[in-house]
PDB file of C-alpha atoms in Angstrom:
ATOM      1  CA  MET A 166      -0.091  -0.200  -0.084  1.00  0.00           C
ATOM      2  CA  ARG A 167       2.833   2.127   0.918  1.00  0.00           C
ATOM      3  CA  PHE A 168       4.577   1.582  -2.407  1.00  0.00           C
ATOM      4  CA  CYS A 169       1.252   2.668  -4.251  1.00  0.00           C
ATOM      5  CA  ASN A 170       0.703   5.838  -2.593  1.00  0.00           C
ATOM      6  CA  GLU A 171       4.483   6.312  -3.083  1.00  0.00           C
ATOM      7  CA  ILE A 172       3.371   5.696  -6.829  1.00  0.00           C
ATOM      8  CA  ALA A 173       0.054   8.071  -6.740  1.00  0.00           C
ATOM      9  CA  SER A 174       2.313  10.948  -5.214  1.00  0.00           C
ATOM     10  CA  ARG A 175       5.176  10.622  -7.468  1.00  0.00           C
ATOM     11  CA  LEU A 176       2.339  10.752 -10.263  1.00  0.00           C
ATOM     12  CA  THR A 177       0.950  14.012  -9.165  1.00  0.00           C
ATOM     13  CA  TYR A 178       3.793  15.031  -8.600  1.00  0.00           C
ATOM     14  CA  ASP A 179       5.278  15.068 -11.908  1.00  0.00           C
ATOM     15  CA  MET A 180       1.722  16.273 -13.247  1.00  0.00           C
ATOM     16  CA  HIS A 181       2.217  19.386 -11.058  1.00  0.00           C
ATOM     17  CA  LYS A 182       5.672  19.801 -12.780  1.00  0.00           C
ATOM     18  CA  CYS A 183       4.451  18.845 -16.054  1.00  0.00           C
ATOM     19  CA  MET A 184       1.300  22.021 -15.489  1.00  0.00           C
ATOM     20  CA  ASP A 185       4.019  24.459 -14.474  1.00  0.00           C
ATOM     21  CA  LYS A 186       6.035  23.586 -17.495  1.00  0.00           C
ATOM     22  CA  LEU A 187       2.830  24.485 -19.713  1.00  0.00           C
ATOM     23  CA  THR A 188       0.987  27.184 -17.488  1.00  0.00           C
ATOM     24  CA  HIS A 189       2.929  30.432 -18.593  1.00  0.00           C
ATOM     25  CA  LEU A 190       3.084  29.106 -22.324  1.00  0.00           C
ATOM     26  CA  ASP A 191       0.644  30.445 -24.981  1.00  0.00           C
ATOM     27  CA  TRP A 192      -2.527  27.989 -25.421  1.00  0.00           C
ATOM     28  CA  SER A 193      -2.072  27.937 -29.275  1.00  0.00           C
ATOM     29  CA  LEU A 194       1.184  26.229 -28.932  1.00  0.00           C
ATOM     30  CA  ILE A 195      -0.273  23.938 -26.311  1.00  0.00           C
ATOM     31  CA  ARG A 196      -3.617  23.168 -28.544  1.00  0.00           C
ATOM     32  CA  SER A 197      -0.786  22.645 -31.979  1.00  0.00           C
ATOM     33  CA  PHE A 198       1.204  20.171 -29.856  1.00  0.00           C
ATOM     34  CA  LEU A 199      -1.778  17.981 -28.612  1.00  0.00           C
ATOM     35  CA  ALA A 200      -3.353  17.822 -32.291  1.00  0.00           C
ATOM     36  CA  VAL A 201       0.092  16.633 -33.584  1.00  0.00           C
ATOM     37  CA  ALA A 202       0.537  14.359 -30.775  1.00  0.00           C
ATOM     38  CA  GLU A 203      -2.837  12.588 -31.299  1.00  0.00           C
ATOM     39  CA  GLU A 204      -3.247  12.760 -34.886  1.00  0.00           C
ATOM     40  CA  GLY A 205       0.325  11.359 -36.039  1.00  0.00           C
ATOM     41  CA  SER A 206       1.268  13.794 -38.954  1.00  0.00           C
ATOM     42  CA  LEU A 207       1.604  17.524 -39.059  1.00  0.00           C
ATOM     43  CA  SER A 208      -1.289  16.932 -42.372  1.00  0.00           C
ATOM     44  CA  GLY A 209      -3.387  15.505 -39.727  1.00  0.00           C
ATOM     45  CA  ALA A 210      -3.056  18.075 -37.250  1.00  0.00           C
ATOM     46  CA  ALA A 211      -3.574  20.904 -39.694  1.00  0.00           C
ATOM     47  CA  GLN A 212      -6.837  19.255 -41.240  1.00  0.00           C
ATOM     48  CA  LYS A 213      -8.064  18.624 -37.502  1.00  0.00           C
ATOM     49  CA  LEU A 214      -7.242  22.890 -36.476  1.00  0.00           C
ATOM     50  CA  GLY A 215      -8.088  24.331 -39.902  1.00  0.00           C
ATOM     51  CA  LEU A 216      -4.435  25.389 -39.698  1.00  0.00           C
ATOM     52  CA  THR A 217      -1.537  25.080 -42.517  1.00  0.00           C
ATOM     53  CA  GLN A 218       1.358  22.757 -42.040  1.00  0.00           C
ATOM     54  CA  PRO A 219       4.213  24.966 -41.912  1.00  0.00           C
ATOM     55  CA  THR A 220       2.258  26.770 -39.331  1.00  0.00           C
ATOM     56  CA  LEU A 221       1.984  23.580 -36.946  1.00  0.00           C
ATOM     57  CA  GLY A 222       5.768  23.282 -37.395  1.00  0.00           C
ATOM     58  CA  ARG A 223       6.585  26.557 -35.971  1.00  0.00           C
ATOM     59  CA  HIS A 224       4.397  26.047 -33.222  1.00  0.00           C
ATOM     60  CA  ILE A 225       6.161  23.039 -32.337  1.00  0.00           C
ATOM     61  CA  ARG A 226       9.398  24.325 -32.684  1.00  0.00           C
ATOM     62  CA  GLU A 227       8.790  27.095 -30.557  1.00  0.00           C
ATOM     63  CA  LEU A 228       6.975  24.960 -27.649  1.00  0.00           C
ATOM     64  CA  GLU A 229      10.410  22.862 -27.768  1.00  0.00           C
ATOM     65  CA  ALA A 230      12.800  26.161 -27.499  1.00  0.00           C
ATOM     66  CA  ALA A 231       9.996  27.325 -24.983  1.00  0.00           C
ATOM     67  CA  THR A 232      10.225  23.811 -22.893  1.00  0.00           C
ATOM     68  CA  ALA A 233      14.132  22.851 -23.828  1.00  0.00           C
ATOM     69  CA  LEU A 234      12.234  19.717 -24.970  1.00  0.00           C
ATOM     70  CA  ASP A 235      12.431  17.133 -27.896  1.00  0.00           C
ATOM     71  CA  LEU A 236       8.728  16.717 -28.231  1.00  0.00           C
ATOM     72  CA  PHE A 237       8.682  14.367 -31.339  1.00  0.00           C
ATOM     73  CA  HIS A 238      10.277  11.544 -33.167  1.00  0.00           C
ATOM     74  CA  ARG A 239      10.695  12.495 -36.703  1.00  0.00           C
ATOM     75  CA  ASN A 240      10.177   9.788 -39.045  1.00  0.00           C
ATOM     76  CA  PRO A 241       8.748   8.963 -42.608  1.00  0.00           C
ATOM     77  CA  ARG A 242       5.470   8.147 -41.715  1.00  0.00           C
ATOM     78  CA  GLY A 243       5.102  11.123 -39.305  1.00  0.00           C
ATOM     79  CA  LEU A 244       5.681  12.701 -36.068  1.00  0.00           C
ATOM     80  CA  THR A 245       6.191  10.140 -32.867  1.00  0.00           C
ATOM     81  CA  PRO A 246       5.959  11.699 -29.242  1.00  0.00           C
ATOM     82  CA  THR A 247       8.923  11.372 -27.166  1.00  0.00           C
ATOM     83  CA  GLU A 248       8.932  10.655 -23.526  1.00  0.00           C
ATOM     84  CA  GLU A 249       8.885  13.912 -22.537  1.00  0.00           C
ATOM     85  CA  ALA A 250       6.069  14.460 -24.683  1.00  0.00           C
ATOM     86  CA  PHE A 251       3.943  11.676 -22.983  1.00  0.00           C
ATOM     87  CA  ALA A 252       4.766  13.016 -19.889  1.00  0.00           C
ATOM     88  CA  LEU A 253       3.093  16.883 -20.974  1.00  0.00           C
ATOM     89  CA  LEU A 254      -0.089  14.812 -22.594  1.00  0.00           C
ATOM     90  CA  PRO A 255      -2.249  14.681 -19.488  1.00  0.00           C
ATOM     91  CA  ALA A 256      -1.516  18.177 -18.003  1.00  0.00           C
ATOM     92  CA  ALA A 257      -1.977  19.310 -21.813  1.00  0.00           C
ATOM     93  CA  ARG A 258      -5.030  17.269 -21.948  1.00  0.00           C
ATOM     94  CA  ALA A 259      -6.438  18.946 -18.640  1.00  0.00           C
ATOM     95  CA  MET A 260      -5.771  22.518 -20.249  1.00  0.00           C
ATOM     96  CA  ARG A 261      -7.929  21.416 -23.417  1.00  0.00           C
ATOM     97  CA  ASP A 262     -10.690  20.550 -20.931  1.00  0.00           C
ATOM     98  CA  ALA A 263     -10.494  23.089 -19.175  1.00  0.00           C
ATOM     99  CA  SER A 264     -10.245  25.589 -21.889  1.00  0.00           C
ATOM    100  CA  GLU A 265     -13.538  23.818 -23.895  1.00  0.00           C
ATOM    101  CA  ALA A 266     -15.507  24.165 -20.499  1.00  0.00           C
ATOM    102  CA  LEU A 267     -14.913  27.696 -19.807  1.00  0.00           C
ATOM    103  CA  GLY A 268     -15.519  28.293 -23.868  1.00  0.00           C
ATOM    104  CA  LEU A 269     -19.149  26.281 -23.739  1.00  0.00           C
ATOM    105  CA  THR A 270     -20.013  28.099 -20.471  1.00  0.00           C
ATOM    106  CA  VAL A 271     -18.980  31.331 -22.485  1.00  0.00           C
ATOM    107  CA  ALA A 272     -21.106  30.348 -25.295  1.00  0.00           C
ATOM    108  CA  GLY A 273     -23.913  29.522 -23.268  1.00  0.00           C
ATOM    109  CA  GLN A 274     -24.500  33.190 -21.907  1.00  0.00           C
ATOM    110  CA  SER A 275     -25.348  34.575 -25.654  1.00  0.00           C
ATOM    111  CA  GLN A 276     -29.188  35.278 -25.843  1.00  0.00           C
ATOM    112  CA  ALA A 277     -29.247  36.780 -28.953  1.00  0.00           C
ATOM    113  CA  LEU A 278     -30.801  35.030 -32.201  1.00  0.00           C
ATOM    114  CA  GLU A 279     -27.557  36.211 -34.438  1.00  0.00           C
ATOM    115  CA  GLY A 280     -24.419  34.466 -35.481  1.00  0.00           C
ATOM    116  CA  ALA A 281     -23.014  31.622 -36.248  1.00  0.00           C
ATOM    117  CA  VAL A 282     -23.888  27.922 -35.804  1.00  0.00           C
ATOM    118  CA  ARG A 283     -21.967  25.142 -36.874  1.00  0.00           C
ATOM    119  CA  ILE A 284     -23.934  21.836 -38.123  1.00  0.00           C
ATOM    120  CA  THR A 285     -21.616  18.808 -39.025  1.00  0.00           C
ATOM    121  CA  ALA A 286     -23.904  15.685 -40.629  1.00  0.00           C
ATOM    122  CA  SER A 287     -23.058  12.689 -42.876  1.00  0.00           C
ATOM    123  CA  GLU A 288     -22.356  13.339 -46.623  1.00  0.00           C
ATOM    124  CA  THR A 289     -25.745  11.854 -47.553  1.00  0.00           C
ATOM    125  CA  MET A 290     -27.728  13.818 -44.859  1.00  0.00           C
ATOM    126  CA  ALA A 291     -25.567  16.496 -45.961  1.00  0.00           C
ATOM    127  CA  LEU A 292     -26.514  16.504 -50.074  1.00  0.00           C
ATOM    128  CA  GLU A 293     -30.279  14.604 -50.009  1.00  0.00           C
ATOM    129  CA  VAL A 294     -31.936  16.008 -46.770  1.00  0.00           C
ATOM    130  CA  LEU A 295     -30.298  19.241 -44.890  1.00  0.00           C
ATOM    131  CA  PRO A 296     -29.781  21.660 -48.128  1.00  0.00           C
ATOM    132  CA  SER A 297     -33.633  22.277 -48.023  1.00  0.00           C
ATOM    133  CA  LEU A 298     -34.022  22.558 -44.462  1.00  0.00           C
ATOM    134  CA  LEU A 299     -31.018  25.108 -44.070  1.00  0.00           C
ATOM    135  CA  ALA A 300     -32.588  27.245 -46.679  1.00  0.00           C
ATOM    136  CA  GLU A 301     -35.773  27.060 -44.304  1.00  0.00           C
ATOM    137  CA  ILE A 302     -34.240  27.739 -41.292  1.00  0.00           C
ATOM    138  CA  ARG A 303     -32.279  30.643 -42.972  1.00  0.00           C
ATOM    139  CA  ALA A 304     -35.675  31.937 -44.001  1.00  0.00           C
ATOM    140  CA  THR A 305     -37.251  32.073 -40.568  1.00  0.00           C
ATOM    141  CA  GLU A 306     -33.947  32.745 -38.808  1.00  0.00           C
ATOM    142  CA  PRO A 307     -32.056  35.609 -41.243  1.00  0.00           C
ATOM    143  CA  GLY A 308     -29.742  36.866 -38.368  1.00  0.00           C
ATOM    144  CA  ILE A 309     -28.219  33.033 -37.969  1.00  0.00           C
ATOM    145  CA  SER A 310     -25.598  32.062 -40.142  1.00  0.00           C
ATOM    146  CA  LEU A 311     -25.039  28.491 -40.547  1.00  0.00           C
ATOM    147  CA  ASP A 312     -21.924  26.512 -41.028  1.00  0.00           C
ATOM    148  CA  LEU A 313     -22.394  22.574 -42.586  1.00  0.00           C
ATOM    149  CA  LEU A 314     -19.617  20.307 -42.588  1.00  0.00           C
ATOM    150  CA  PRO A 315     -20.698  16.933 -44.490  1.00  0.00           C
ATOM    151  CA  THR A 316     -18.371  14.248 -43.287  1.00  0.00           C
ATOM    152  CA  ASP A 317     -18.967  10.412 -42.025  1.00  0.00           C
ATOM    153  CA  THR A 318     -16.351  10.819 -39.466  1.00  0.00           C
ATOM    154  CA  THR A 319     -17.523  11.607 -36.001  1.00  0.00           C
ATOM    155  CA  GLN A 320     -16.817  15.509 -34.789  1.00  0.00           C
ATOM    156  CA  ASN A 321     -16.323  16.497 -30.773  1.00  0.00           C
ATOM    157  CA  LEU A 322     -19.442  18.570 -29.880  1.00  0.00           C
ATOM    158  CA  LEU A 323     -17.880  19.002 -26.356  1.00  0.00           C
ATOM    159  CA  PHE A 324     -14.678  20.605 -28.360  1.00  0.00           C
ATOM    160  CA  ARG A 325     -16.422  22.833 -30.135  1.00  0.00           C
ATOM    161  CA  GLU A 326     -16.086  20.955 -33.342  1.00  0.00           C
ATOM    162  CA  ALA A 327     -19.396  21.353 -34.037  1.00  0.00           C
ATOM    163  CA  ASP A 328     -22.681  23.044 -32.106  1.00  0.00           C
ATOM    164  CA  ILE A 329     -25.074  20.602 -33.736  1.00  0.00           C
ATOM    165  CA  ALA A 330     -24.761  16.751 -34.955  1.00  0.00           C
ATOM    166  CA  VAL A 331     -26.837  15.267 -37.417  1.00  0.00           C
ATOM    167  CA  ARG A 332     -25.903  11.505 -36.498  1.00  0.00           C
ATOM    168  CA  MET A 333     -26.205   7.691 -38.091  1.00  0.00           C
ATOM    169  CA  PHE A 334     -25.831   5.959 -34.486  1.00  0.00           C
ATOM    170  CA  ARG A 335     -27.091   6.661 -30.950  1.00  0.00           C
ATOM    171  CA  PRO A 336     -24.397   9.024 -29.231  1.00  0.00           C
ATOM    172  CA  ARG A 337     -22.949   7.991 -26.295  1.00  0.00           C
ATOM    173  CA  GLU A 338     -20.814  11.210 -24.961  1.00  0.00           C
ATOM    174  CA  PRO A 339     -21.519  12.275 -21.927  1.00  0.00           C
ATOM    175  CA  GLU A 340     -23.338  15.655 -20.960  1.00  0.00           C
ATOM    176  CA  VAL A 341     -24.824  15.670 -24.682  1.00  0.00           C
ATOM    177  CA  ILE A 342     -28.605  16.024 -25.417  1.00  0.00           C
ATOM    178  CA  THR A 343     -29.835  13.872 -28.176  1.00  0.00           C
ATOM    179  CA  ARG A 344     -33.307  13.201 -29.703  1.00  0.00           C
ATOM    180  CA  HIS A 345     -33.931  10.117 -32.005  1.00  0.00           C
ATOM    181  CA  ILE A 346     -35.377  11.330 -35.248  1.00  0.00           C
ATOM    182  CA  ALA A 347     -36.335   8.713 -37.332  1.00  0.00           C
ATOM    183  CA  ASP A 348     -34.929   4.751 -38.411  1.00  0.00           C
ATOM    184  CA  LEU A 349     -34.370   5.178 -42.407  1.00  0.00           C
ATOM    185  CA  PRO A 350     -34.974   1.508 -43.684  1.00  0.00           C
ATOM    186  CA  ILE A 351     -31.889  -0.228 -45.990  1.00  0.00           C
ATOM    187  CA  GLY A 352     -32.535  -2.059 -48.981  1.00  0.00           C
ATOM    188  CA  LEU A 353     -30.746  -4.304 -51.671  1.00  0.00           C
ATOM    189  CA  TYR A 354     -30.468  -2.584 -55.311  1.00  0.00           C
ATOM    190  CA  VAL A 355     -29.304  -3.617 -58.686  1.00  0.00           C
ATOM    191  CA  HIS A 356     -29.335  -1.972 -61.999  1.00  0.00           C
ATOM    192  CA  ARG A 357     -31.868  -3.666 -63.975  1.00  0.00           C
ATOM    193  CA  ASP A 358     -29.772  -4.559 -66.759  1.00  0.00           C
ATOM    194  CA  LEU A 359     -27.933  -6.515 -64.524  1.00  0.00           C
ATOM    195  CA  LEU A 360     -31.154  -9.023 -64.150  1.00  0.00           C
ATOM    196  CA  PRO A 361     -30.191 -11.904 -66.548  1.00  0.00           C
ATOM    197  CA  GLY A 362     -33.448 -12.224 -68.671  1.00  0.00           C
ATOM    198  CA  GLY A 363     -35.061  -9.445 -66.276  1.00  0.00           C
ATOM    199  CA  VAL A 364     -35.602 -12.042 -63.823  1.00  0.00           C
ATOM    200  CA  VAL A 365     -35.512 -10.815 -60.021  1.00  0.00           C
ATOM    201  CA  PRO A 366     -34.307 -13.080 -57.571  1.00  0.00           C
ATOM    202  CA  THR A 367     -35.894 -14.054 -55.237  1.00  0.00           C
ATOM    203  CA  GLN A 368     -34.009 -16.047 -52.902  1.00  0.00           C
ATOM    204  CA  ILE A 369     -30.843 -15.177 -50.906  1.00  0.00           C
ATOM    205  CA  ASP A 370     -28.680 -17.833 -52.839  1.00  0.00           C
ATOM    206  CA  GLU A 371     -29.753 -15.918 -55.817  1.00  0.00           C
ATOM    207  CA  LEU A 372     -28.323 -12.861 -54.641  1.00  0.00           C
ATOM    208  CA  LEU A 373     -24.676 -13.809 -54.970  1.00  0.00           C
ATOM    209  CA  THR A 374     -25.315 -14.650 -58.823  1.00  0.00           C
ATOM    210  CA  LEU A 375     -24.838 -11.043 -58.920  1.00  0.00           C
ATOM    211  CA  PRO A 376     -21.807  -8.885 -59.584  1.00  0.00           C
ATOM    212  CA  LEU A 377     -21.371  -6.398 -55.930  1.00  0.00           C
ATOM    213  CA  VAL A 378     -20.625  -3.310 -54.301  1.00  0.00           C
ATOM    214  CA  GLY A 379     -19.062  -3.036 -51.430  1.00  0.00           C
ATOM    215  CA  ARG A 380     -16.695  -1.021 -48.921  1.00  0.00           C
ATOM    216  CA  ASP A 381     -12.886  -0.950 -49.054  1.00  0.00           C
ATOM    217  CA  ARG A 382     -11.551  -0.680 -45.834  1.00  0.00           C
ATOM    218  CA  SER A 383     -15.036  -0.698 -43.614  1.00  0.00           C
ATOM    219  CA  LEU A 384     -16.451  -3.652 -42.293  1.00  0.00           C
ATOM    220  CA  ASP A 385     -20.388  -2.711 -41.871  1.00  0.00           C
ATOM    221  CA  LEU A 386     -21.384  -4.035 -45.312  1.00  0.00           C
ATOM    222  CA  ILE A 387     -19.791  -7.593 -44.496  1.00  0.00           C
ATOM    223  CA  GLU A 388     -21.373  -7.487 -40.813  1.00  0.00           C
ATOM    224  CA  GLY A 389     -24.523  -6.910 -42.127  1.00  0.00           C
ATOM    225  CA  TYR A 390     -24.410  -9.587 -44.659  1.00  0.00           C
ATOM    226  CA  ALA A 391     -23.453 -11.974 -41.904  1.00  0.00           C
ATOM    227  CA  ALA A 392     -26.434 -10.869 -39.943  1.00  0.00           C
ATOM    228  CA  GLN A 393     -28.360 -12.120 -42.975  1.00  0.00           C
ATOM    229  CA  GLY A 394     -26.991 -15.324 -42.985  1.00  0.00           C
ATOM    230  CA  ILE A 395     -24.434 -14.660 -46.049  1.00  0.00           C
ATOM    231  CA  THR A 396     -20.768 -14.907 -45.305  1.00  0.00           C
ATOM    232  CA  LEU A 397     -18.510 -12.669 -47.545  1.00  0.00           C
ATOM    233  CA  SER A 398     -14.986 -11.601 -47.607  1.00  0.00           C
ATOM    234  CA  ARG A 399     -13.904  -8.413 -49.150  1.00  0.00           C
ATOM    235  CA  ASP A 400     -12.431  -9.752 -52.134  1.00  0.00           C
ATOM    236  CA  ALA A 401     -16.224 -11.123 -52.860  1.00  0.00           C
ATOM    237  CA  PHE A 402     -17.043  -7.538 -54.096  1.00  0.00           C
ATOM    238  CA  GLN A 403     -15.819  -6.351 -57.150  1.00  0.00           C
ATOM    239  CA  VAL A 404     -16.291  -2.956 -56.898  1.00  0.00           C
ATOM    240  CA  ARG A 405     -15.479  -0.970 -53.356  1.00  0.00           C
ATOM    241  CA  CYS A 406     -15.853   2.558 -52.316  1.00  0.00           C
ATOM    242  CA  ASP A 407     -16.084   3.633 -48.765  1.00  0.00           C
ATOM    243  CA  CYS A 408     -18.144   6.496 -49.701  1.00  0.00           C
ATOM    244  CA  ASN A 409     -22.191   5.558 -49.312  1.00  0.00           C
ATOM    245  CA  LEU A 410     -23.078   8.184 -51.928  1.00  0.00           C
ATOM    246  CA  THR A 411     -20.392   7.274 -54.411  1.00  0.00           C
ATOM    247  CA  GLY A 412     -21.817   3.494 -53.582  1.00  0.00           C
ATOM    248  CA  VAL A 413     -25.235   4.475 -54.879  1.00  0.00           C
ATOM    249  CA  ALA A 414     -23.972   5.923 -57.845  1.00  0.00           C
ATOM    250  CA  LEU A 415     -21.664   2.901 -58.406  1.00  0.00           C
ATOM    251  CA  VAL A 416     -24.810   0.613 -58.027  1.00  0.00           C
ATOM    252  CA  GLU A 417     -26.841   2.719 -60.316  1.00  0.00           C
ATOM    253  CA  ALA A 418     -24.259   2.888 -63.315  1.00  0.00           C
ATOM    254  CA  GLY A 419     -24.689  -0.994 -63.075  1.00  0.00           C
ATOM    255  CA  CYS A 420     -21.167  -1.671 -61.271  1.00  0.00           C
ATOM    256  CA  GLY A 421     -23.496  -4.372 -59.231  1.00  0.00           C
ATOM    257  CA  MET A 422     -25.864  -4.956 -56.231  1.00  0.00           C
ATOM    258  CA  GLY A 423     -25.280  -2.899 -53.198  1.00  0.00           C
ATOM    259  CA  ALA A 424     -26.863  -1.706 -50.046  1.00  0.00           C
ATOM    260  CA  MET A 425     -28.192   1.966 -49.946  1.00  0.00           C
ATOM    261  CA  LEU A 426     -31.262   3.791 -47.733  1.00  0.00           C
ATOM    262  CA  THR A 427     -34.667   3.258 -49.987  1.00  0.00           C
ATOM    263  CA  MET A 428     -35.369   6.319 -49.576  1.00  0.00           C
ATOM    264  CA  LEU A 429     -32.290   7.162 -52.378  1.00  0.00           C
ATOM    265  CA  GLY A 430     -32.867   3.618 -54.135  1.00  0.00           C
ATOM    266  CA  ASP A 431     -36.785   4.217 -54.706  1.00  0.00           C
ATOM    267  CA  ARG A 432     -35.870   7.824 -56.319  1.00  0.00           C
ATOM    268  CA  ARG A 433     -33.500   5.928 -59.208  1.00  0.00           C
ATOM    269  CA  PRO A 434     -36.319   4.203 -61.638  1.00  0.00           C
ATOM    270  CA  SER A 435     -32.954   2.648 -63.328  1.00  0.00           C
ATOM    271  CA  LEU A 436     -32.858   0.608 -59.696  1.00  0.00           C
ATOM    272  CA  VAL A 437     -34.503  -2.706 -58.621  1.00  0.00           C
ATOM    273  CA  ARG A 438     -34.670  -3.173 -55.269  1.00  0.00           C
ATOM    274  CA  LEU A 439     -33.976  -7.135 -54.273  1.00  0.00           C
ATOM    275  CA  LEU A 440     -35.880  -8.990 -51.750  1.00  0.00           C
ATOM    276  CA  PRO A 441     -37.614  -6.210 -49.773  1.00  0.00           C
ATOM    277  CA  ASP A 442     -38.967  -8.579 -47.336  1.00  0.00           C
ATOM    278  CA  LEU A 443     -35.593  -8.949 -46.129  1.00  0.00           C
ATOM    279  CA  GLN A 444     -35.358  -7.779 -42.563  1.00  0.00           C
ATOM    280  CA  ILE A 445     -32.124  -5.563 -42.557  1.00  0.00           C
ATOM    281  CA  PRO A 446     -31.388  -3.133 -39.737  1.00  0.00           C
ATOM    282  CA  PRO A 447     -32.575   0.584 -40.256  1.00  0.00           C
ATOM    283  CA  LEU A 448     -30.179   3.336 -40.174  1.00  0.00           C
ATOM    284  CA  GLU A 449     -31.249   5.489 -36.939  1.00  0.00           C
ATOM    285  CA  VAL A 450     -31.061   9.187 -36.874  1.00  0.00           C
ATOM    286  CA  TRP A 451     -30.231  11.382 -33.925  1.00  0.00           C
ATOM    287  CA  LEU A 452     -30.174  14.779 -33.511  1.00  0.00           C
ATOM    288  CA  THR A 453     -27.162  16.005 -30.896  1.00  0.00           C
ATOM    289  CA  ALA A 454     -25.514  19.225 -29.023  1.00  0.00           C
ATOM    290  CA  ALA A 455     -23.916  19.669 -26.148  1.00  0.00           C
ATOM    291  CA  GLU A 456     -25.721  20.812 -23.268  1.00  0.00           C
ATOM    292  CA  ALA A 457     -24.445  23.914 -22.322  1.00  0.00           C
ATOM    293  CA  LEU A 458     -24.807  24.755 -26.031  1.00  0.00           C
ATOM    294  CA  ARG A 459     -28.620  23.601 -26.066  1.00  0.00           C
ATOM    295  CA  ARG A 460     -28.882  26.775 -24.016  1.00  0.00           C
ATOM    296  CA  THR A 461     -27.677  29.222 -26.184  1.00  0.00           C
ATOM    297  CA  PRO A 462     -31.033  30.399 -27.991  1.00  0.00           C
ATOM    298  CA  ARG A 463     -29.834  30.716 -31.213  1.00  0.00           C
ATOM    299  CA  ILE A 464     -28.371  26.899 -31.303  1.00  0.00           C
ATOM    300  CA  ARG A 465     -31.296  26.153 -29.497  1.00  0.00           C
ATOM    301  CA  ARG A 466     -33.640  27.463 -31.970  1.00  0.00           C
ATOM    302  CA  VAL A 467     -31.790  25.850 -34.843  1.00  0.00           C
ATOM    303  CA  TYR A 468     -31.713  22.377 -32.993  1.00  0.00           C
ATOM    304  CA  ASP A 469     -35.670  22.667 -32.510  1.00  0.00           C
ATOM    305  CA  LEU A 470     -36.416  24.007 -36.259  1.00  0.00           C
ATOM    306  CA  LEU A 471     -33.863  21.022 -37.609  1.00  0.00           C
ATOM    307  CA  ALA A 472     -35.886  18.036 -35.323  1.00  0.00           C
ATOM    308  CA  THR A 473     -39.049  19.572 -36.545  1.00  0.00           C
ATOM    309  CA  GLY A 474     -37.809  19.761 -40.475  1.00  0.00           C
ATOM    310  CA  LEU A 475     -35.865  16.688 -40.112  1.00  0.00           C
ATOM    311  CA  THR A 476     -38.912  14.913 -38.331  1.00  0.00           C
ATOM    312  CA  THR A 477     -41.459  15.676 -41.398  1.00  0.00           C
ATOM    313  CA  ALA A 478     -38.600  15.104 -44.347  1.00  0.00           C
ATOM    314  CA  LEU A 479     -37.930  11.477 -42.920  1.00  0.00           C
ATOM    315  CA  ALA A 480     -40.990  10.283 -42.137  1.00  0.00           C
TER     316      ALA A 480
END
């Protein structure tokens, strides 16, 4: 027990030393250090922070000079944190958490229905559903400007990467509010010209006689087929792509059979839906915002308008 207490005391002491080393530094340098350490490269950090690679490189050099530490090993694959950098990471993350908490609190004090609201959504939702809804929101609240971030990666609401998220899964982060909007059905589709003699398959086994469009790196489609009793490997798909909208275009072009939201497949007259009674789990839609920002009037207003508009559009 005494040994454990000594270890804990030493860790606490080291944490305070790291905090002392970082406290008087420019926060932008620490923010850049965290991004490079977590992304593993200047390019990844630059994309995450919206900065240029030369700026990130300058920040790292300034921080190394200020701390008299070598923070990264340079190698062909990117940047790897040194032991000294790993020792600084907990304190730097604690500073980031405190900064973000302060930012959320300050943002929550704004009472005006004006300013910017940043919305992140999947590429499919951003292209197929949100444009008309955002136009309605702008007409209703002209004082509010809207930033739309189409991406199939998850943006962190607590770190202000976005104010509101339209997500295709149930959020699990703490300190967020979320509303279930809809369950979107998924179907299997193929271009009618790929059906031999125009005959539509009626059994699962018959589907495997068709060429297949699937994922490149993602395993979600392979796992989805496995849930239906169909065991496939990556090589079973003759054309592969991880972008959902591009996958739809590939199926529509006649590259093979693929899975897609029925709201996309049904509106394309060249496509035939296969085995419509097949029980494929739907894709959930959730509207989410950080709790502190939900109390900001302009964000609350956009959140409520999106909830109403999405519920109607996806019904």
